[in-house]
């Protein structure tokens, strides 16, 4: 299953809005051999934080891994195209918080109910996405 969607993630720590519009693109695993081994590979982009630059990468990685894992790319907070958050700005700490909330939600099946909850998340960061991924890693259990 290939999906391009927009969801709302967490609580916006800056202005207290209920959620942050977030774009996702993912290719679902064909099947999980065992729910205890369900794995997500999450790509955290560099600037400008738009997922369109990573679609070919996600498709290729899915193919090369024989569709054994769900592979997803997530936009940065405030970088939805076209921006619906005019006037909202998110610093690096906000981006880390955004990704942390999203990963926790995926592991608890809060987001994207059509996907299994994930027990293992592999983070791939590009440029500033590496920084965000490393910081999120230290926050997550």
mmCIF file of C-alpha atoms in Angstrom, residues 2-7 21-27 42-59 71-82 98-99 102 126:
data_model
loop_
_atom_site.group_PDB
_atom_site.id
_atom_site.type_symbol
_atom_site.label_atom_id
_atom_site.label_comp_id
_atom_site.label_asym_id
_atom_site.label_seq_id
_atom_site.Cartn_x
_atom_site.Cartn_y
_atom_site.Cartn_z
ATOM 1 C CA UNK A 2 1.368 3.382 -1.006
ATOM 2 C CA UNK A 3 -0.077 6.386 0.793
ATOM 3 C CA UNK A 4 0.302 10.150 0.670
ATOM 4 C CA UNK A 5 -1.659 11.823 3.441
ATOM 5 C CA UNK A 6 -1.832 14.742 5.848
ATOM 6 C CA UNK A 7 -2.466 14.101 9.540
ATOM 7 C CA UNK A 21 -0.625 19.552 10.133
ATOM 8 C CA UNK A 22 1.947 17.018 8.972
ATOM 9 C CA UNK A 23 2.457 15.415 5.574
ATOM 10 C CA UNK A 24 3.420 11.764 5.276
ATOM 11 C CA UNK A 25 4.339 9.492 2.440
ATOM 12 C CA UNK A 26 4.768 5.802 3.108
ATOM 13 C CA UNK A 27 4.922 2.388 1.544
ATOM 14 C CA UNK A 42 11.242 6.687 9.283
ATOM 15 C CA UNK A 43 13.014 9.249 7.104
ATOM 16 C CA UNK A 44 13.408 12.694 8.684
ATOM 17 C CA UNK A 45 14.183 15.215 5.940
ATOM 18 C CA UNK A 46 16.641 18.050 5.779
ATOM 19 C CA UNK A 47 15.567 21.539 4.839
ATOM 20 C CA UNK A 48 13.192 22.590 3.439
ATOM 21 C CA UNK A 49 11.419 19.712 5.220
ATOM 22 C CA UNK A 50 9.085 18.829 2.352
ATOM 23 C CA UNK A 51 8.445 15.161 1.677
ATOM 24 C CA UNK A 52 8.303 15.517 -2.114
ATOM 25 C CA UNK A 53 12.114 15.389 -2.299
ATOM 26 C CA UNK A 54 12.148 11.928 -0.650
ATOM 27 C CA UNK A 55 9.415 9.997 -2.476
ATOM 28 C CA UNK A 56 11.803 8.329 -4.949
ATOM 29 C CA UNK A 57 14.134 7.415 -2.070
ATOM 30 C CA UNK A 58 11.319 5.799 -0.062
ATOM 31 C CA UNK A 59 10.082 3.903 -3.127
ATOM 32 C CA UNK A 71 9.059 2.992 5.120
ATOM 33 C CA UNK A 72 7.835 6.519 5.712
ATOM 34 C CA UNK A 73 8.953 10.120 5.320
ATOM 35 C CA UNK A 74 7.467 12.844 7.550
ATOM 36 C CA UNK A 75 7.435 16.586 6.870
ATOM 37 C CA UNK A 76 8.806 19.091 9.334
ATOM 38 C CA UNK A 77 6.325 20.997 11.479
ATOM 39 C CA UNK A 78 5.278 24.124 9.624
ATOM 40 C CA UNK A 79 6.686 22.870 6.316
ATOM 41 C CA UNK A 80 3.476 21.509 4.826
ATOM 42 C CA UNK A 81 3.105 22.425 1.180
ATOM 43 C CA UNK A 82 1.312 24.734 0.678
ATOM 44 C CA UNK A 98 7.041 17.046 16.785
ATOM 45 C CA UNK A 99 8.936 13.917 15.670
ATOM 46 C CA UNK A 102 4.702 11.277 16.108
ATOM 47 C CA UNK A 126 19.189 13.831 6.068
#
